Amino acid sequence: MSQDDDLGLPPGLREEYLQGARDQLGEIAELAERLISSGDDMAAIEELRRDAHKLRGSAGSFGFAQASVVAAELEEAAKQWLAQPAGGVAARGDAARGYVRRLAAALFTKQAAVVAAAPTHDAPLTTHDPSPGDTPEVIVVEDDAALADLLTFGLEARGYRFVHYRNGRDALAELRTLDTRGTAPLLLLDVDLPALDGYSIFEALQKDCPGKFRVVFTTVHGSESEQLRGLEAGAMDYMVKPMSLRVALEKIRRWVGR
């Protein structure tokens, strides 16, 4: 990107801003999740208003005009929720999530996931492009719709390139042929999957394409023996469900290497 495109800013400064914006939007995403749990969480709404106000100013200053517009809309929505505490409480969480997704698209257009149309059966919920810039950083294999929505929402808010599959057999077929362009994407692999369980997928990948993915198992079974089973087989780590979005995103950040 040229200096003129950067509004006269020194080279690299917009990229530095985006790194900080990822964390800022991640915090807004966490507030949205608080409103999913409790739409009348007025402390969360006030934090949301303040964060949206900050993002409104900074995004515009760094040339992200659309993100500034969306942040202004979110700020106005938060003001209305504060002014009318009892109005539309149940819809606030979903509305806040919608603003976060729009902000992510405005800030990370080239880095956000490419979301396909809703599948008719058990097809992957996202698609990937074979070009190097669109190689996924994170791959989620998870059949629990609520948990998958939470994880992919967080990944989208942080600007990760990701794909999501909800069926083990379909995921394995895609993962075997996925061109990772010399990278080793993080694979969040649910143990308890329909059609083909996570351990079987992992064993098949280890046999057919060892080292292609960095695997972290996700499971509700957090016993020592269960975790050792995966670690001894070669998985990088375990993530036990239910999980905090904040903790999950921090672990993902470290695993991905951001």
PDB file of C-alpha atoms in Angstrom:
ATOM      1  CA  MET A   1       0.000   0.000   0.000  1.00  0.00           C
ATOM      2  CA  SER A   2       1.441   3.424  -0.938  1.00  0.00           C
ATOM      3  CA  GLN A   3       1.985   6.325   1.400  1.00  0.00           C
ATOM      4  CA  ASP A   4      -0.753   8.247  -0.459  1.00  0.00           C
ATOM      5  CA  ASP A   5      -3.156   5.381   0.264  1.00  0.00           C
ATOM      6  CA  ASP A   6      -2.195   5.703   3.917  1.00  0.00           C
ATOM      7  CA  LEU A   7      -3.318   9.362   3.965  1.00  0.00           C
ATOM      8  CA  GLY A   8       0.291  10.495   4.284  1.00  0.00           C
ATOM      9  CA  LEU A   9       0.968   8.275   7.306  1.00  0.00           C
ATOM     10  CA  PRO A  10       4.441   6.738   7.652  1.00  0.00           C
ATOM     11  CA  PRO A  11       4.743   3.273   6.039  1.00  0.00           C
ATOM     12  CA  GLY A  12       3.529   0.502   8.296  1.00  0.00           C
ATOM     13  CA  LEU A  13       1.613   2.725  10.686  1.00  0.00           C
ATOM     14  CA  ARG A  14      -1.803   1.530   9.510  1.00  0.00           C
ATOM     15  CA  GLU A  15      -0.667  -2.065   9.984  1.00  0.00           C
ATOM     16  CA  GLU A  16       0.412  -1.228  13.529  1.00  0.00           C
ATOM     17  CA  TYR A  17      -2.989   0.342  14.128  1.00  0.00           C
ATOM     18  CA  LEU A  18      -4.743  -2.807  12.907  1.00  0.00           C
ATOM     19  CA  GLN A  19      -2.806  -4.891  15.411  1.00  0.00           C
ATOM     20  CA  GLY A  20      -4.157  -2.719  18.206  1.00  0.00           C
ATOM     21  CA  ALA A  21      -7.614  -2.639  16.628  1.00  0.00           C
ATOM     22  CA  ARG A  22      -7.754  -6.453  16.828  1.00  0.00           C
ATOM     23  CA  ASP A  23      -7.433  -6.276  20.594  1.00  0.00           C
ATOM     24  CA  GLN A  24      -9.889  -3.392  20.806  1.00  0.00           C
ATOM     25  CA  LEU A  25     -12.484  -5.216  18.728  1.00  0.00           C
ATOM     26  CA  GLY A  26     -11.866  -8.367  20.752  1.00  0.00           C
ATOM     27  CA  GLU A  27     -12.813  -6.447  23.894  1.00  0.00           C
ATOM     28  CA  ILE A  28     -15.977  -5.196  22.195  1.00  0.00           C
ATOM     29  CA  ALA A  29     -16.775  -8.786  21.179  1.00  0.00           C
ATOM     30  CA  GLU A  30     -16.474  -9.872  24.809  1.00  0.00           C
ATOM     31  CA  LEU A  31     -18.926  -7.141  25.822  1.00  0.00           C
ATOM     32  CA  ALA A  32     -21.320  -8.377  23.139  1.00  0.00           C
ATOM     33  CA  GLU A  33     -21.122 -11.847  24.690  1.00  0.00           C
ATOM     34  CA  ARG A  34     -21.978 -10.370  28.077  1.00  0.00           C
ATOM     35  CA  LEU A  35     -25.116  -8.911  26.499  1.00  0.00           C
ATOM     36  CA  ILE A  36     -25.956 -12.297  24.988  1.00  0.00           C
ATOM     37  CA  SER A  37     -25.991 -13.649  28.556  1.00  0.00           C
ATOM     38  CA  SER A  38     -27.681 -10.619  30.096  1.00  0.00           C
ATOM     39  CA  GLY A  39     -29.124  -7.909  27.879  1.00  0.00           C
ATOM     40  CA  ASP A  40     -29.672  -5.587  30.846  1.00  0.00           C
ATOM     41  CA  ASP A  41     -25.981  -5.528  31.856  1.00  0.00           C
ATOM     42  CA  MET A  42     -25.760  -1.737  31.991  1.00  0.00           C
ATOM     43  CA  ALA A  43     -22.074  -1.753  32.949  1.00  0.00           C
ATOM     44  CA  ALA A  44     -21.288  -3.715  29.783  1.00  0.00           C
ATOM     45  CA  ILE A  45     -23.384  -1.307  27.708  1.00  0.00           C
ATOM     46  CA  GLU A  46     -21.544   1.706  29.129  1.00  0.00           C
ATOM     47  CA  GLU A  47     -18.184   0.061  28.339  1.00  0.00           C
ATOM     48  CA  LEU A  48     -19.493  -0.715  24.869  1.00  0.00           C
ATOM     49  CA  ARG A  49     -20.422   2.941  24.364  1.00  0.00           C
ATOM     50  CA  ARG A  50     -16.984   4.140  25.463  1.00  0.00           C
ATOM     51  CA  ASP A  51     -15.106   1.602  23.334  1.00  0.00           C
ATOM     52  CA  ALA A  52     -17.249   2.378  20.281  1.00  0.00           C
ATOM     53  CA  HIS A  53     -16.570   6.083  20.773  1.00  0.00           C
ATOM     54  CA  LYS A  54     -12.803   5.471  20.858  1.00  0.00           C
ATOM     55  CA  LEU A  55     -12.902   3.236  17.802  1.00  0.00           C
ATOM     56  CA  ARG A  56     -15.051   5.764  15.930  1.00  0.00           C
ATOM     57  CA  GLY A  57     -12.314   8.368  16.249  1.00  0.00           C
ATOM     58  CA  SER A  58      -9.269   6.202  15.721  1.00  0.00           C
ATOM     59  CA  ALA A  59     -10.599   4.231  12.729  1.00  0.00           C
ATOM     60  CA  GLY A  60     -11.426   7.410  10.835  1.00  0.00           C
ATOM     61  CA  SER A  61      -8.034   8.904  11.614  1.00  0.00           C
ATOM     62  CA  PHE A  62      -6.281   5.919  10.062  1.00  0.00           C
ATOM     63  CA  GLY A  63      -8.394   5.886   6.915  1.00  0.00           C
ATOM     64  CA  PHE A  64     -10.975   3.236   7.836  1.00  0.00           C
ATOM     65  CA  ALA A  65     -13.999   5.402   7.099  1.00  0.00           C
ATOM     66  CA  GLN A  66     -16.571   2.585   7.015  1.00  0.00           C
ATOM     67  CA  ALA A  67     -15.381   1.215  10.358  1.00  0.00           C
ATOM     68  CA  SER A  68     -15.776   4.717  11.812  1.00  0.00           C
ATOM     69  CA  VAL A  69     -19.363   4.865  10.505  1.00  0.00           C
ATOM     70  CA  VAL A  70     -20.241   1.471  12.005  1.00  0.00           C
ATOM     71  CA  ALA A  71     -18.603   2.395  15.335  1.00  0.00           C
ATOM     72  CA  ALA A  72     -20.726   5.554  15.399  1.00  0.00           C
ATOM     73  CA  GLU A  73     -23.856   3.452  14.858  1.00  0.00           C
ATOM     74  CA  LEU A  74     -22.842   1.147  17.705  1.00  0.00           C
ATOM     75  CA  GLU A  75     -22.164   4.107  19.972  1.00  0.00           C
ATOM     76  CA  GLU A  76     -25.620   5.510  19.203  1.00  0.00           C
ATOM     77  CA  ALA A  77     -27.254   2.125  19.834  1.00  0.00           C
ATOM     78  CA  ALA A  78     -25.504   1.874  23.216  1.00  0.00           C
ATOM     79  CA  LYS A  79     -26.708   5.360  24.128  1.00  0.00           C
ATOM     80  CA  GLN A  80     -30.280   4.349  23.325  1.00  0.00           C
ATOM     81  CA  TRP A  81     -29.968   1.189  25.433  1.00  0.00           C
ATOM     82  CA  LEU A  82     -28.699   3.271  28.337  1.00  0.00           C
ATOM     83  CA  ALA A  83     -31.533   5.765  27.923  1.00  0.00           C
ATOM     84  CA  GLN A  84     -34.171   3.014  27.691  1.00  0.00           C
ATOM     85  CA  PRO A  85     -32.961   0.243  30.042  1.00  0.00           C
ATOM     86  CA  ALA A  86     -36.099  -1.903  29.667  1.00  0.00           C
ATOM     87  CA  GLY A  87     -36.540  -1.638  25.899  1.00  0.00           C
ATOM     88  CA  GLY A  88     -35.530  -4.510  23.620  1.00  0.00           C
ATOM     89  CA  VAL A  89     -33.334  -6.200  26.214  1.00  0.00           C
ATOM     90  CA  ALA A  90     -33.450  -9.666  24.612  1.00  0.00           C
ATOM     91  CA  ALA A  91     -32.222  -8.417  21.227  1.00  0.00           C
ATOM     92  CA  ARG A  92     -29.221  -6.443  22.424  1.00  0.00           C
ATOM     93  CA  GLY A  93     -26.693  -9.258  22.399  1.00  0.00           C
ATOM     94  CA  ASP A  94     -27.434 -10.271  18.818  1.00  0.00           C
ATOM     95  CA  ALA A  95     -27.440  -6.630  17.745  1.00  0.00           C
ATOM     96  CA  ALA A  96     -24.028  -6.069  19.352  1.00  0.00           C
ATOM     97  CA  ARG A  97     -22.677  -9.178  17.634  1.00  0.00           C
ATOM     98  CA  GLY A  98     -23.910  -7.804  14.325  1.00  0.00           C
ATOM     99  CA  TYR A  99     -22.012  -4.557  14.865  1.00  0.00           C
ATOM    100  CA  VAL A 100     -18.852  -6.491  15.746  1.00  0.00           C
ATOM    101  CA  ARG A 101     -19.084  -8.519  12.543  1.00  0.00           C
ATOM    102  CA  ARG A 102     -19.565  -5.357  10.486  1.00  0.00           C
ATOM    103  CA  LEU A 103     -16.585  -3.725  12.184  1.00  0.00           C
ATOM    104  CA  ALA A 104     -14.441  -6.788  11.513  1.00  0.00           C
ATOM    105  CA  ALA A 105     -15.397  -6.697   7.840  1.00  0.00           C
ATOM    106  CA  ALA A 106     -14.617  -2.979   7.617  1.00  0.00           C
ATOM    107  CA  LEU A 107     -11.229  -3.321   9.307  1.00  0.00           C
ATOM    108  CA  PHE A 108     -10.017  -6.708   8.118  1.00  0.00           C
ATOM    109  CA  THR A 109     -11.623  -7.162   4.706  1.00  0.00           C
ATOM    110  CA  LYS A 110      -8.680  -9.078   3.273  1.00  0.00           C
ATOM    111  CA  GLN A 111      -8.155 -11.131   6.436  1.00  0.00           C
ATOM    112  CA  ALA A 112     -11.648 -12.046   7.583  1.00  0.00           C
ATOM    113  CA  ALA A 113     -13.222 -15.421   6.833  1.00  0.00           C
ATOM    114  CA  VAL A 114     -15.144 -15.928   3.606  1.00  0.00           C
ATOM    115  CA  VAL A 115     -18.542 -17.104   4.781  1.00  0.00           C
ATOM    116  CA  ALA A 116     -20.516 -19.259   2.388  1.00  0.00           C
ATOM    117  CA  ALA A 117     -24.266 -19.603   2.128  1.00  0.00           C
ATOM    118  CA  ALA A 118     -25.918 -21.788   4.747  1.00  0.00           C
ATOM    119  CA  PRO A 119     -25.248 -25.465   3.970  1.00  0.00           C
ATOM    120  CA  THR A 120     -28.064 -27.857   3.225  1.00  0.00           C
ATOM    121  CA  HIS A 121     -26.504 -30.875   4.940  1.00  0.00           C
ATOM    122  CA  ASP A 122     -23.148 -31.231   6.660  1.00  0.00           C
ATOM    123  CA  ALA A 123     -20.976 -29.251   4.272  1.00  0.00           C
ATOM    124  CA  PRO A 124     -18.276 -26.930   5.647  1.00  0.00           C
ATOM    125  CA  LEU A 125     -19.713 -23.676   6.959  1.00  0.00           C
ATOM    126  CA  THR A 126     -16.948 -21.580   5.390  1.00  0.00           C
ATOM    127  CA  THR A 127     -14.908 -21.810   2.255  1.00  0.00           C
ATOM    128  CA  HIS A 128     -11.239 -21.230   1.598  1.00  0.00           C
ATOM    129  CA  ASP A 129      -9.369 -19.790  -1.346  1.00  0.00           C
ATOM    130  CA  PRO A 130      -6.158 -21.556  -2.409  1.00  0.00           C
ATOM    131  CA  SER A 131      -4.239 -18.303  -2.822  1.00  0.00           C
ATOM    132  CA  PRO A 132      -1.453 -17.797  -0.242  1.00  0.00           C
ATOM    133  CA  GLY A 133      -3.104 -14.783   1.365  1.00  0.00           C
ATOM    134  CA  ASP A 134      -6.257 -16.750   2.129  1.00  0.00           C
ATOM    135  CA  THR A 135      -4.697 -19.874   3.630  1.00  0.00           C
ATOM    136  CA  PRO A 136      -6.576 -20.270   6.929  1.00  0.00           C
ATOM    137  CA  GLU A 137      -4.743 -19.513  10.146  1.00  0.00           C
ATOM    138  CA  VAL A 138      -7.328 -21.415  12.209  1.00  0.00           C
ATOM    139  CA  ILE A 139      -9.543 -24.384  11.313  1.00  0.00           C
ATOM    140  CA  VAL A 140     -12.470 -25.201  13.594  1.00  0.00           C
ATOM    141  CA  VAL A 141     -14.058 -28.666  13.503  1.00  0.00           C
ATOM    142  CA  GLU A 142     -17.027 -28.447  15.856  1.00  0.00           C
ATOM    143  CA  ASP A 143     -20.585 -29.787  15.606  1.00  0.00           C
ATOM    144  CA  ASP A 144     -22.034 -27.855  18.564  1.00  0.00           C
ATOM    145  CA  ALA A 145     -23.731 -24.926  16.817  1.00  0.00           C
ATOM    146  CA  ALA A 146     -23.661 -22.594  19.830  1.00  0.00           C
ATOM    147  CA  LEU A 147     -19.990 -23.188  20.584  1.00  0.00           C
ATOM    148  CA  ALA A 148     -19.028 -22.981  16.909  1.00  0.00           C
ATOM    149  CA  ASP A 149     -20.854 -19.656  16.631  1.00  0.00           C
ATOM    150  CA  LEU A 150     -19.037 -18.345  19.707  1.00  0.00           C
ATOM    151  CA  LEU A 151     -15.603 -19.391  18.432  1.00  0.00           C
ATOM    152  CA  THR A 152     -16.066 -18.190  14.875  1.00  0.00           C
ATOM    153  CA  PHE A 153     -17.536 -14.919  16.145  1.00  0.00           C
ATOM    154  CA  GLY A 154     -14.399 -14.366  18.233  1.00  0.00           C
ATOM    155  CA  LEU A 155     -12.089 -15.319  15.370  1.00  0.00           C
ATOM    156  CA  GLU A 156     -13.930 -12.990  13.006  1.00  0.00           C
ATOM    157  CA  ALA A 157     -13.735 -10.140  15.508  1.00  0.00           C
ATOM    158  CA  ARG A 158      -9.965 -10.609  15.793  1.00  0.00           C
ATOM    159  CA  GLY A 159      -9.486 -10.683  12.035  1.00  0.00           C
ATOM    160  CA  TYR A 160      -8.314 -14.283  11.710  1.00  0.00           C
ATOM    161  CA  ARG A 161      -8.590 -16.205   8.462  1.00  0.00           C
ATOM    162  CA  PHE A 162     -10.555 -19.313   9.399  1.00  0.00           C
ATOM    163  CA  VAL A 163     -12.730 -22.120   8.152  1.00  0.00           C
ATOM    164  CA  HIS A 164     -15.308 -24.137  10.076  1.00  0.00           C
ATOM    165  CA  TYR A 165     -16.552 -27.705   9.549  1.00  0.00           C
ATOM    166  CA  ARG A 166     -19.255 -29.383  11.612  1.00  0.00           C
ATOM    167  CA  ASN A 167     -18.934 -32.965  10.373  1.00  0.00           C
ATOM    168  CA  GLY A 168     -15.897 -35.140  11.004  1.00  0.00           C
ATOM    169  CA  ARG A 169     -15.948 -37.137   7.785  1.00  0.00           C
ATOM    170  CA  ASP A 170     -16.342 -34.047   5.575  1.00  0.00           C
ATOM    171  CA  ALA A 171     -13.655 -32.221   7.544  1.00  0.00           C
ATOM    172  CA  LEU A 172     -11.128 -35.034   7.041  1.00  0.00           C
ATOM    173  CA  ALA A 173     -11.748 -35.129   3.299  1.00  0.00           C
ATOM    174  CA  GLU A 174     -11.172 -31.383   3.030  1.00  0.00           C
ATOM    175  CA  LEU A 175      -8.172 -31.289   5.353  1.00  0.00           C
ATOM    176  CA  ARG A 176      -6.356 -34.015   3.449  1.00  0.00           C
ATOM    177  CA  THR A 177      -6.462 -31.969   0.238  1.00  0.00           C
ATOM    178  CA  LEU A 178      -6.127 -28.465   1.702  1.00  0.00           C
ATOM    179  CA  ASP A 179      -3.093 -26.650   0.306  1.00  0.00           C
ATOM    180  CA  THR A 180      -1.579 -24.910   3.337  1.00  0.00           C
ATOM    181  CA  ARG A 181       1.161 -23.246   1.260  1.00  0.00           C
ATOM    182  CA  GLY A 182       3.925 -24.314   3.604  1.00  0.00           C
ATOM    183  CA  THR A 183       2.168 -23.087   6.744  1.00  0.00           C
ATOM    184  CA  ALA A 184       0.856 -25.209   9.615  1.00  0.00           C
ATOM    185  CA  PRO A 185      -2.637 -23.902  10.477  1.00  0.00           C
ATOM    186  CA  LEU A 186      -4.031 -24.317  13.964  1.00  0.00           C
ATOM    187  CA  LEU A 187      -6.665 -27.084  13.967  1.00  0.00           C
ATOM    188  CA  LEU A 188      -9.214 -26.901  16.800  1.00  0.00           C
ATOM    189  CA  LEU A 189     -10.578 -30.424  16.694  1.00  0.00           C
ATOM    190  CA  ASP A 190     -13.623 -31.540  18.664  1.00  0.00           C
ATOM    191  CA  VAL A 191     -13.242 -35.018  20.131  1.00  0.00           C
ATOM    192  CA  ASP A 192     -16.950 -35.913  20.019  1.00  0.00           C
ATOM    193  CA  LEU A 193     -18.000 -35.465  16.388  1.00  0.00           C
ATOM    194  CA  PRO A 194     -20.728 -37.149  14.356  1.00  0.00           C
ATOM    195  CA  ALA A 195     -19.708 -39.566  11.566  1.00  0.00           C
ATOM    196  CA  LEU A 196     -16.026 -39.594  12.590  1.00  0.00           C
ATOM    197  CA  ASP A 197     -14.583 -38.660  15.990  1.00  0.00           C
ATOM    198  CA  GLY A 198     -11.698 -36.276  16.547  1.00  0.00           C
ATOM    199  CA  TYR A 199      -9.180 -38.946  17.528  1.00  0.00           C
ATOM    200  CA  SER A 200      -9.832 -40.868  14.319  1.00  0.00           C
ATOM    201  CA  ILE A 201      -9.405 -37.699  12.264  1.00  0.00           C
ATOM    202  CA  PHE A 202      -6.142 -36.937  14.030  1.00  0.00           C
ATOM    203  CA  GLU A 203      -4.787 -40.447  13.495  1.00  0.00           C
ATOM    204  CA  ALA A 204      -5.667 -40.307   9.792  1.00  0.00           C
ATOM    205  CA  LEU A 205      -3.959 -36.919   9.390  1.00  0.00           C
ATOM    206  CA  GLN A 206      -0.876 -38.140  11.234  1.00  0.00           C
ATOM    207  CA  LYS A 207      -0.684 -41.067   8.833  1.00  0.00           C
ATOM    208  CA  ASP A 208      -1.426 -39.221   5.582  1.00  0.00           C
ATOM    209  CA  CYS A 209       0.113 -35.790   6.182  1.00  0.00           C
ATOM    210  CA  PRO A 210       2.102 -35.650   9.440  1.00  0.00           C
ATOM    211  CA  GLY A 211       2.899 -32.176  10.691  1.00  0.00           C
ATOM    212  CA  LYS A 212       0.488 -30.463   8.299  1.00  0.00           C
ATOM    213  CA  PHE A 213      -1.579 -29.018  11.160  1.00  0.00           C
ATOM    214  CA  ARG A 214      -0.957 -27.985  14.750  1.00  0.00           C
ATOM    215  CA  VAL A 215      -3.761 -29.785  16.559  1.00  0.00           C
ATOM    216  CA  VAL A 216      -5.558 -28.756  19.736  1.00  0.00           C
ATOM    217  CA  PHE A 217      -8.370 -31.014  20.917  1.00  0.00           C
ATOM    218  CA  THR A 218     -11.569 -29.481  22.298  1.00  0.00           C
ATOM    219  CA  THR A 219     -13.694 -31.656  24.571  1.00  0.00           C
ATOM    220  CA  VAL A 220     -16.048 -31.703  27.534  1.00  0.00           C
ATOM    221  CA  HIS A 221     -13.966 -34.561  28.934  1.00  0.00           C
ATOM    222  CA  GLY A 222     -11.280 -32.808  30.939  1.00  0.00           C
ATOM    223  CA  SER A 223      -9.924 -35.763  32.891  1.00  0.00           C
ATOM    224  CA  GLU A 224      -6.181 -36.303  33.127  1.00  0.00           C
ATOM    225  CA  SER A 225      -6.344 -39.593  31.224  1.00  0.00           C
ATOM    226  CA  GLU A 226      -8.376 -38.015  28.421  1.00  0.00           C
ATOM    227  CA  GLN A 227      -5.931 -35.139  28.013  1.00  0.00           C
ATOM    228  CA  LEU A 228      -2.923 -37.446  28.140  1.00  0.00           C
ATOM    229  CA  ARG A 229      -4.419 -39.589  25.401  1.00  0.00           C
ATOM    230  CA  GLY A 230      -4.341 -36.697  22.955  1.00  0.00           C
ATOM    231  CA  LEU A 231      -1.037 -35.209  24.092  1.00  0.00           C
ATOM    232  CA  GLU A 232       0.763 -38.535  23.890  1.00  0.00           C
ATOM    233  CA  ALA A 233      -0.625 -39.027  20.382  1.00  0.00           C
ATOM    234  CA  GLY A 234       1.007 -35.756  19.313  1.00  0.00           C
ATOM    235  CA  ALA A 235      -1.580 -33.023  19.847  1.00  0.00           C
ATOM    236  CA  MET A 236      -0.236 -29.628  20.868  1.00  0.00           C
ATOM    237  CA  ASP A 237      -2.736 -28.999  23.657  1.00  0.00           C
ATOM    238  CA  TYR A 238      -6.265 -29.454  24.988  1.00  0.00           C
ATOM    239  CA  MET A 239      -9.085 -26.951  25.452  1.00  0.00           C
ATOM    240  CA  VAL A 240     -11.854 -28.065  27.796  1.00  0.00           C
ATOM    241  CA  LYS A 241     -15.488 -27.053  27.193  1.00  0.00           C
ATOM    242  CA  PRO A 242     -17.335 -25.000  28.278  1.00  0.00           C
ATOM    243  CA  MET A 243     -14.781 -22.278  27.659  1.00  0.00           C
ATOM    244  CA  SER A 244     -14.464 -18.545  28.169  1.00  0.00           C
ATOM    245  CA  LEU A 245     -14.253 -16.656  24.874  1.00  0.00           C
ATOM    246  CA  ARG A 246     -11.583 -14.372  26.324  1.00  0.00           C
ATOM    247  CA  VAL A 247      -9.425 -17.288  27.475  1.00  0.00           C
ATOM    248  CA  ALA A 248      -9.969 -19.197  24.222  1.00  0.00           C
ATOM    249  CA  LEU A 249      -8.925 -16.213  22.090  1.00  0.00           C
ATOM    250  CA  GLU A 250      -5.829 -15.586  24.199  1.00  0.00           C
ATOM    251  CA  LYS A 251      -4.791 -19.219  23.840  1.00  0.00           C
ATOM    252  CA  ILE A 252      -5.437 -19.092  20.093  1.00  0.00           C
ATOM    253  CA  ARG A 253      -3.351 -15.928  19.811  1.00  0.00           C
ATOM    254  CA  ARG A 254      -0.426 -17.675  21.468  1.00  0.00           C
ATOM    255  CA  TRP A 255      -0.833 -20.874  19.460  1.00  0.00           C
ATOM    256  CA  VAL A 256      -1.045 -18.983  16.167  1.00  0.00           C
ATOM    257  CA  GLY A 257       1.923 -16.830  17.134  1.00  0.00           C
ATOM    258  CA  ARG A 258       0.448 -13.351  16.879  1.00  0.00           C
TER     259      ARG A 258
END
